[in-house]
Coordinates of C-alpha atoms and ligand atoms in Angstrom, one line a residue:
M15 CA 0.0 0.0 0.0
T16 CA 1.3 3.5 -0.9
L17 CA 0.6 6.3 1.6
P18 CA 0.0 10.0 0.8
S19 CA 3.2 12.1 1.1
P20 CA 4.0 14.0 4.3
H21 CA 4.0 17.7 3.7
P22 CA 6.7 18.7 1.2
N23 CA 7.6 21.9 3.1
S24 CA 8.2 20.0 6.3
P25 CA 11.7 21.1 7.7
S26 CA 12.8 17.4 7.7
A27 CA 12.1 17.0 3.9
H28 CA 15.0 16.4 1.5
R29 CA 15.2 15.7 -2.2
S30 CA 17.1 13.2 -4.2
P31 CA 16.4 11.7 -7.6
V32 CA 16.5 8.1 -6.3
V33 CA 15.8 6.5 -2.9
V34 CA 17.2 2.9 -2.6
V35 CA 15.6 0.9 0.2
G36 CA 18.1 -1.8 1.4
A37 CA 21.9 -2.0 1.4
G38 CA 22.4 -5.5 0.2
P39 CA 24.3 -6.5 -3.0
A40 CA 21.4 -5.2 -5.1
G41 CA 20.9 -1.8 -3.4
L42 CA 24.6 -1.0 -3.0
T43 CA 25.3 -1.9 -6.7
I44 CA 22.5 0.4 -7.9
G45 CA 23.8 3.2 -5.6
N46 CA 27.3 2.8 -7.0
V47 CA 26.1 2.9 -10.6
L48 CA 24.2 6.1 -9.9
R49 CA 27.1 7.8 -8.1
A50 CA 29.5 6.9 -10.9
A51 CA 27.2 8.9 -13.2
D52 CA 27.0 11.7 -10.7
V53 CA 23.3 11.0 -9.9
D54 CA 22.4 11.5 -6.3
C55 CA 20.6 8.9 -4.3
V56 CA 20.0 8.0 -0.7
V57 CA 20.3 4.4 0.5
L58 CA 18.1 3.5 3.6
E59 CA 19.2 0.5 5.6
T60 CA 17.6 -0.8 8.8
E61 CA 20.8 -2.5 10.1
S62 CA 24.2 -1.0 11.1
R63 CA 27.2 -0.9 8.7
Q64 CA 29.0 -3.4 10.9
F65 CA 26.1 -5.8 10.7
I66 CA 25.7 -5.8 7.0
E67 CA 29.5 -6.2 6.5
T68 CA 29.6 -9.4 8.6
R69 CA 26.2 -11.1 7.7
P70 CA 27.2 -14.4 6.2
R71 CA 25.3 -15.8 3.2
A72 CA 26.4 -16.3 -0.4
G73 CA 29.8 -17.2 -1.8
V74 CA 29.4 -18.5 -5.4
I75 CA 29.4 -15.7 -8.0
E76 CA 29.0 -16.3 -11.7
E77 CA 31.5 -15.1 -14.2
W78 CA 29.2 -12.7 -16.0
A79 CA 28.3 -11.1 -12.7
V80 CA 31.9 -10.5 -11.8
R81 CA 32.4 -9.0 -15.3
G82 CA 29.4 -6.7 -14.7
L83 CA 30.9 -5.6 -11.4
Q84 CA 34.3 -5.1 -13.1
Q85 CA 32.8 -3.0 -15.8
R86 CA 31.4 -0.7 -13.1
G87 CA 34.6 -0.5 -11.2
L88 CA 33.4 -2.7 -8.4
A89 CA 35.5 -5.9 -8.6
G90 CA 39.0 -4.8 -7.6
N91 CA 39.2 -6.7 -4.3
L92 CA 37.1 -9.5 -5.6
L93 CA 39.4 -10.2 -8.6
A94 CA 42.5 -10.0 -6.3
R95 CA 41.1 -12.3 -3.6
A96 CA 38.4 -14.6 -4.9
Q97 CA 39.0 -18.2 -5.6
V98 CA 38.3 -19.5 -9.1
H99 CA 36.4 -22.8 -9.2
T100 CA 36.3 -24.9 -12.4
E101 CA 34.9 -28.2 -11.1
C102 CA 32.3 -29.7 -8.7
E103 CA 31.9 -33.2 -7.4
F104 CA 28.9 -35.4 -7.0
R105 CA 29.0 -38.2 -4.4
F106 CA 26.4 -41.0 -4.7
G107 CA 26.3 -44.7 -4.3
G108 CA 29.6 -44.5 -2.3
E109 CA 31.5 -43.2 -5.3
R110 CA 32.9 -39.7 -6.3
Y111 CA 32.1 -38.2 -9.7
R112 CA 34.1 -35.1 -10.7
F113 CA 32.3 -32.7 -13.1
A114 CA 34.7 -30.3 -14.9
Y115 CA 32.3 -27.7 -16.0
S116 CA 34.9 -25.2 -17.2
D117 CA 36.2 -27.8 -19.7
L118 CA 32.8 -27.9 -21.2
T119 CA 32.0 -24.1 -21.3
D120 CA 35.2 -22.1 -21.0
H121 CA 33.5 -20.4 -18.0
H122 CA 34.1 -20.7 -14.3
H123 CA 32.7 -19.7 -10.9
Y124 CA 34.3 -17.2 -8.4
V125 CA 34.0 -17.8 -4.7
Y126 CA 34.0 -14.6 -2.7
P127 CA 32.0 -14.4 0.6
Q128 CA 29.0 -12.0 0.4
P129 CA 30.1 -10.0 3.5
L130 CA 33.4 -9.2 1.7
L131 CA 31.5 -8.1 -1.4
V132 CA 29.1 -6.0 0.7
T133 CA 32.0 -4.4 2.5
D134 CA 33.6 -3.5 -0.8
L135 CA 30.4 -2.1 -2.2
V136 CA 29.7 0.1 0.9
R137 CA 33.2 1.4 1.0
E138 CA 33.1 2.3 -2.7
Y139 CA 29.6 3.9 -2.4
A140 CA 30.0 5.8 0.8
D141 CA 33.7 6.5 1.2
V142 CA 34.9 6.8 -2.4
R143 CA 31.9 7.9 -4.5
G144 CA 30.4 10.1 -1.7
G145 CA 27.1 8.3 -1.6
D146 CA 24.5 9.1 1.1
I147 CA 23.6 6.0 3.2
R148 CA 21.6 6.1 6.4
F149 CA 22.0 3.1 8.7
G150 CA 19.6 2.0 11.4
V151 CA 16.6 3.7 10.0
R152 CA 13.2 2.6 11.3
D153 CA 9.7 2.2 9.8
V154 CA 10.4 3.1 6.2
R155 CA 7.3 4.1 4.3
L156 CA 6.7 4.8 0.6
H157 CA 4.3 7.5 -0.6
D158 CA 2.6 8.6 -3.8
L159 CA 4.3 5.9 -5.9
D160 CA 1.7 6.4 -8.6
S161 CA 2.5 10.1 -9.0
D162 CA 5.5 11.7 -10.6
R163 CA 6.4 13.1 -7.1
P164 CA 6.9 10.0 -4.9
S165 CA 8.7 10.1 -1.6
A166 CA 10.1 7.8 1.1
S167 CA 10.1 8.5 4.8
Y168 CA 11.6 6.9 7.8
L169 CA 12.2 7.4 11.5
C170 CA 15.6 8.8 12.3
P171 CA 17.4 6.5 14.8
E172 CA 19.0 9.4 16.7
T173 CA 16.0 11.8 17.0
G174 CA 13.0 9.5 16.5
Q175 CA 11.7 12.2 14.0
R176 CA 10.2 11.2 10.7
Q177 CA 12.4 12.3 7.8
V178 CA 11.0 12.6 4.3
I179 CA 12.9 12.3 1.0
H180 CA 11.2 13.4 -2.1
C181 CA 12.4 11.6 -5.2
D182 CA 11.7 10.6 -8.8
F183 CA 12.2 6.8 -8.3
V184 CA 12.3 4.3 -5.5
A185 CA 14.4 1.1 -5.9
G186 CA 13.0 -1.6 -3.6
C187 CA 16.1 -3.7 -2.7
D188 CA 15.2 -4.7 0.9
G189 CA 15.4 -8.4 0.4
A190 CA 13.0 -11.2 1.3
R191 CA 11.8 -9.7 4.6
G192 CA 11.5 -6.1 3.4
M193 CA 8.5 -3.9 3.0
T194 CA 8.7 -2.5 -0.5
R195 CA 7.1 -5.6 -2.1
D196 CA 4.0 -4.8 0.1
A197 CA 3.7 -1.4 -1.6
L198 CA 2.7 -3.0 -4.8
P199 CA -1.1 -2.7 -5.2
A200 CA -2.6 -6.1 -4.4
Q201 CA -4.9 -6.1 -7.5
Q202 CA -1.8 -5.5 -9.7
A203 CA 0.8 -7.8 -8.3
R204 CA 0.9 -11.5 -8.7
I205 CA 3.3 -13.5 -6.4
A206 CA 4.0 -17.0 -7.8
R207 CA 5.3 -19.2 -5.0
H208 CA 6.9 -22.7 -4.8
D209 CA 7.4 -24.6 -1.6
Y210 CA 9.8 -27.5 -1.7
G211 CA 8.6 -29.0 1.6
I212 CA 12.2 -29.5 2.5
G213 CA 14.5 -27.8 5.1
W214 CA 18.2 -27.3 4.9
L215 CA 20.4 -26.9 8.0
A216 CA 22.8 -24.1 6.8
L217 CA 26.1 -24.4 8.7
L218 CA 29.3 -22.4 8.8
A219 CA 32.2 -24.2 10.2
E220 CA 35.4 -22.6 11.4
A221 CA 37.4 -25.1 9.5
P222 CA 39.3 -25.2 6.2
P223 CA 37.5 -26.7 3.2
S224 CA 37.5 -30.5 3.1
A225 CA 37.8 -30.6 -0.7
D226 CA 39.1 -28.4 -3.5
C227 CA 35.6 -27.8 -5.0
V228 CA 31.9 -27.7 -4.2
V229 CA 30.7 -31.2 -3.2
F230 CA 27.1 -32.5 -3.5
G231 CA 26.4 -35.6 -1.4
I232 CA 23.3 -37.3 -2.7
H233 CA 22.3 -39.9 -0.2
P234 CA 19.3 -41.9 1.0
R235 CA 19.6 -40.1 4.4
G236 CA 19.2 -36.7 2.7
F237 CA 21.3 -34.2 0.7
A238 CA 24.6 -32.8 2.1
G239 CA 26.6 -30.0 0.6
H240 CA 30.2 -28.7 1.0
M241 CA 31.1 -25.2 -0.2
A242 CA 34.4 -23.5 0.4
R243 CA 34.1 -19.9 1.6
S244 CA 37.7 -19.0 2.6
P245 CA 40.8 -20.9 3.8
E246 CA 39.4 -20.7 7.3
V247 CA 35.6 -21.1 6.9
T248 CA 33.5 -23.6 5.1
R249 CA 29.8 -23.7 4.4
Y250 CA 27.9 -27.0 4.8
Y251 CA 24.3 -27.9 4.3
L252 CA 22.3 -30.9 5.6
Q253 CA 18.8 -31.6 4.4
C254 CA 16.4 -31.8 7.4
P255 CA 12.7 -31.5 8.0
P256 CA 11.3 -28.0 7.3
G257 CA 10.8 -26.1 10.5
D258 CA 13.4 -28.3 12.3
D259 CA 15.0 -26.7 15.4
P260 CA 18.7 -26.0 14.8
E261 CA 19.2 -27.0 18.5
N262 CA 18.3 -30.5 17.5
W263 CA 21.6 -30.6 15.7
T264 CA 24.4 -31.0 18.2
H265 CA 28.1 -30.6 17.0
D266 CA 28.5 -34.4 17.1
R267 CA 25.2 -35.1 15.2
V268 CA 26.2 -32.6 12.5
W269 CA 29.6 -34.0 11.8
T270 CA 28.4 -37.7 12.0
E271 CA 25.7 -36.9 9.5
L272 CA 28.0 -34.9 7.2
R273 CA 30.5 -37.8 7.3
A274 CA 27.8 -40.3 6.3
R275 CA 26.2 -38.3 3.5
L276 CA 29.5 -37.0 2.0
G277 CA 31.3 -40.3 2.4
A278 CA 32.7 -42.0 -0.7
S279 CA 35.5 -44.2 -1.6
G280 CA 38.8 -42.3 -1.8
A281 CA 37.3 -39.1 -0.4
P282 CA 39.5 -37.2 2.0
P283 CA 38.2 -37.0 5.6
L284 CA 36.2 -33.9 6.5
T285 CA 38.1 -31.2 8.4
E286 CA 36.0 -30.6 11.4
G287 CA 35.7 -27.3 13.3
R288 CA 33.5 -25.2 15.5
L289 CA 30.0 -24.4 14.1
I290 CA 29.7 -20.6 13.9
E291 CA 26.3 -20.5 12.2
K292 CA 23.5 -23.0 12.4
R293 CA 20.1 -22.2 11.0
V294 CA 17.3 -24.0 9.3
L295 CA 16.1 -22.7 5.9
D296 CA 12.7 -23.7 4.7
M297 CA 13.3 -24.1 1.0
H298 CA 10.9 -22.0 -1.0
D299 CA 10.9 -19.7 -4.1
Y300 CA 8.8 -16.8 -5.2
V301 CA 8.6 -14.4 -8.1
V302 CA 6.7 -11.1 -8.1
E303 CA 5.2 -10.0 -11.4
P304 CA 5.3 -7.3 -12.4
L305 CA 8.5 -6.0 -10.7
V306 CA 7.4 -2.5 -11.2
S307 CA 4.5 -0.3 -10.0
G308 CA 4.4 3.4 -10.8
R309 CA 7.8 4.8 -9.6
L310 CA 8.7 1.7 -7.6
F311 CA 11.2 -0.8 -9.1
L312 CA 11.9 -4.0 -7.2
A313 CA 15.3 -5.7 -7.5
G314 CA 17.0 -8.8 -5.9
D315 CA 15.3 -10.9 -3.2
A316 CA 12.6 -8.2 -2.8
A317 CA 11.4 -9.2 -6.2
H318 CA 12.2 -12.9 -6.4
L319 CA 13.6 -15.4 -4.0
V320 CA 15.4 -18.5 -5.2
A321 CA 16.2 -21.1 -2.6
P322 CA 20.0 -21.5 -2.3
I323 CA 19.9 -24.9 -4.1
A324 CA 21.9 -23.7 -7.1
A325 CA 23.6 -20.6 -5.5
K326 CA 21.7 -18.2 -7.8
G327 CA 20.1 -15.6 -5.5
M328 CA 22.9 -13.0 -5.3
N329 CA 23.7 -13.5 -8.9
L330 CA 20.1 -12.5 -9.8
A331 CA 20.3 -9.6 -7.4
L332 CA 23.4 -8.3 -9.3
Y333 CA 21.7 -8.9 -12.7
D334 CA 18.7 -6.8 -11.6
A335 CA 21.0 -4.1 -10.2
F336 CA 23.1 -3.7 -13.3
L337 CA 19.9 -3.4 -15.4
L338 CA 18.1 -1.0 -13.0
G339 CA 21.2 1.1 -12.2
D340 CA 22.0 1.6 -15.9
A341 CA 18.3 2.2 -16.8
L342 CA 17.9 4.9 -14.1
V343 CA 21.1 6.6 -15.2
A344 CA 19.9 6.6 -18.8
H345 CA 16.5 8.1 -17.8
L346 CA 17.8 10.7 -15.4
T347 CA 20.8 11.9 -17.4
K348 CA 19.6 11.5 -21.0
G349 CA 15.8 11.2 -20.8
D350 CA 16.1 7.7 -22.3
G351 CA 13.3 5.6 -20.7
A352 CA 13.8 2.4 -22.8
G353 CA 15.8 0.6 -20.1
L354 CA 13.1 1.3 -17.4
D355 CA 10.3 0.3 -19.8
G356 CA 12.0 -3.1 -20.5
Y357 CA 13.4 -3.7 -17.0
A358 CA 10.9 -6.2 -15.7
R359 CA 10.8 -8.3 -18.9
A360 CA 14.6 -8.4 -19.1
C361 CA 15.0 -9.5 -15.5
L362 CA 12.3 -12.0 -15.5
R363 CA 13.7 -14.1 -18.3
R364 CA 16.8 -14.9 -16.3
V365 CA 14.8 -15.2 -13.1
W366 CA 12.5 -17.9 -14.4
D367 CA 15.4 -19.7 -16.1
Y368 CA 17.2 -19.9 -12.8
Q369 CA 14.1 -20.9 -10.9
E370 CA 13.5 -23.8 -13.3
F371 CA 17.1 -25.0 -12.9
S372 CA 16.9 -24.8 -9.1
Q373 CA 13.8 -26.9 -9.2
W374 CA 15.5 -29.4 -11.5
L375 CA 18.5 -29.6 -9.3
S376 CA 16.4 -29.9 -6.2
D377 CA 14.9 -33.1 -7.6
I378 CA 18.4 -34.5 -8.0
Y379 CA 19.6 -33.5 -4.5
H380 CA 16.5 -34.7 -2.7
G381 CA 15.2 -37.6 -4.9
P382 CA 17.1 -40.5 -3.3
A383 CA 15.9 -39.4 0.2
S384 CA 12.2 -39.4 -0.9
D385 CA 11.5 -43.0 0.3
D386 CA 10.1 -43.6 -3.2
P387 CA 12.0 -46.2 -5.2
F388 CA 10.7 -44.9 -8.5
V389 CA 11.9 -41.3 -7.7
T390 CA 15.2 -42.7 -6.6
G391 CA 15.6 -44.7 -9.8
T392 CA 14.8 -41.7 -12.1
T393 CA 17.0 -39.4 -10.0
L394 CA 20.0 -41.7 -10.3
A395 CA 19.4 -42.1 -14.0
R396 CA 19.5 -38.3 -14.4
L397 CA 22.7 -38.2 -12.4
R398 CA 24.4 -40.9 -14.5
R399 CA 23.4 -39.1 -17.7
L400 CA 25.6 -36.2 -16.6
F401 CA 28.5 -38.5 -16.8
T402 CA 27.6 -40.5 -19.8
S403 CA 26.0 -38.0 -22.2
P404 CA 28.3 -35.1 -23.4
A405 CA 25.2 -33.2 -24.5
A406 CA 23.5 -33.5 -21.1
A407 CA 26.8 -32.6 -19.4
R408 CA 27.2 -29.4 -21.5
S409 CA 23.6 -28.4 -20.9
F410 CA 24.0 -28.8 -17.1
A411 CA 27.3 -26.9 -17.1
E412 CA 25.8 -24.0 -19.0
Q413 CA 22.9 -23.7 -16.5
Y414 CA 25.0 -24.2 -13.4
L415 CA 27.3 -21.3 -14.6
G416 CA 24.4 -19.1 -15.9
A417 CA 26.4 -19.0 -19.1
A418 CA 23.7 -19.1 -21.8
D419 CA 24.2 -16.5 -24.5
A420 CA 20.8 -15.0 -24.1
Y421 CA 17.9 -15.2 -21.7
Ligands
LIG623 P1 19.7 -8.7 0.9 O1 21.1 -9.1 0.8 O2 18.8 -9.4 1.7 O3 19.7 -7.1 1.3 C1 18.5 -6.5 1.7 C2 18.9 -5.4 2.6 O4 17.7 -4.6 3.0 C3 17.7 -4.4 4.4 N1 16.3 -4.2 4.8 C4 15.7 -3.0 4.9 N2 16.3 -1.7 4.7 C5 15.4 -0.7 4.9 N3 14.1 -0.8 5.2 C6 13.5 -2.0 5.4 N4 12.3 -2.1 5.7 C7 14.4 -3.1 5.2 N5 14.2 -4.5 5.3 C8 15.3 -5.1 5.1 C9 18.3 -5.7 5.0 O5 18.9 -5.4 6.3 C10 19.4 -5.9 4.0 O6 20.6 -5.3 4.3 O7 19.0 -8.6 -0.6 P2 19.6 -8.5 -2.1 O8 20.5 -7.2 -2.2 O9 18.5 -8.6 -3.0 O10 20.7 -9.7 -2.2 C11 20.2 -11.0 -2.3 C12 21.2 -12.0 -1.7 O11 21.6 -11.5 -0.4 C13 20.7 -13.4 -1.7 O12 20.0 -13.7 -2.8 C14 21.8 -14.4 -1.5 O13 22.4 -14.3 -0.2 C15 21.3 -15.9 -1.7 N6 22.3 -16.9 -1.5 C16 23.2 -17.2 -2.5 N7 23.2 -16.5 -3.7 C17 24.2 -16.7 -4.6 O14 24.1 -16.2 -5.7 N8 25.2 -17.6 -4.4 C18 25.3 -18.3 -3.2 O15 26.3 -19.0 -3.0 C19 24.3 -18.1 -2.2 N9 24.4 -18.8 -1.0 C20 22.4 -17.6 -0.3 C21 23.4 -18.5 -0.1 C22 21.4 -17.3 0.7 C23 21.5 -18.0 1.9 N10 20.5 -17.7 2.9 C24 20.9 -17.2 4.2 C25 19.2 -17.7 2.5 C26 23.5 -19.2 1.1 C27 22.6 -19.0 2.2 C28 22.7 -19.7 3.4

């Protein structure tokens, strides 16, 4: 719902061409693109700078996304410090199967923890490009989005006073738990949802990686994943019932289960360590259509959530941000509205493609734990096909890397 604007002559009113709600990868990238073109914007963020710079999440970034950051002057640290991954490994039936996706596509993945990317993006936006970012804001509200004079307002954390920012556009980048999505008129917005009925225990272990690549354990007891984050920290996943209590998973139970589900002949032992994050994710997806209403443009998880099955969410957030940042600059500096007009359609093609791949991959990860011998049989057939059919392998590699020529 969009509220009428507070009085424009109020002493706490400011003006900025763009207000960005949310300082995640999407919002900060848009802010940086705008500042590089000398377009002012204000980024509003409910959390503190320290919080967003340390919030652990993604790690796998696709090559086109890194190129997009590089073209916008945002990949210096990433290119110097990220690991390059060219292979992954499937483990099933007690055996290991290496999948060298770079040999099939000439593309690779980068691994760079999301908190490091967010740290780079905040520093560049606020400290280098002179961007305005307000941390710790409360009760953000959007007003008059259907007019050509929209505004955003929030409660200032220091004074408790409502501050108003008049603008031309609002970028809703406040993630899956944000409020901008709710500003879309209910009769206009359609939210397509998919619930996998599966939980993942997401773990961060203070331990070096146990393998030199991403490992997928496909096991009758449930899926397990291993993903390097840095030389000191490794992410693991364990399939569990949705809504499970992380406290049900003691240190010993976690490592016993990981050893069982990731075990395979010739596999090196897991390097164990203290668990520094342990949370249950109920795996679900959604897509909001359209992504645009009046002067509000949604980007990233605010617009579409893709469960972390195929490590796609941050990549999609960056894709939206490149398109929206460039389109806002074109409109505000040259009066060229084509990018904004085509924004939703351009984003949604990649979004739906990645959603479909995640669903396909979910069937592979979770099939053998379904207790259904037919599903187990077809899942294992799909898996074997990746290692016997070059055409199937190439197709998988292209989707896993997001490397299709066009969407
Ligand atoms: P974010 O990162 O959630 O940022 C939104 C920001 O908005 C703030 N906020 C508000 N600010 C102002 N007013 C409000 N009312 C607000 N409400 C919220 C929040 O504090 C936050 O700072 O959204 P963005 O920018 O769209 O980025 C999306 C990505 O963060 C997300 O898709 C990825 O983390 C998903 N994901 C992965 N994606 C990948 O591409 N590769 C991966 O390897 C990968 N691994 C993962 C993941 C997500 C995970 N979790 C926790 C769901 C692994 C995990 C475990």
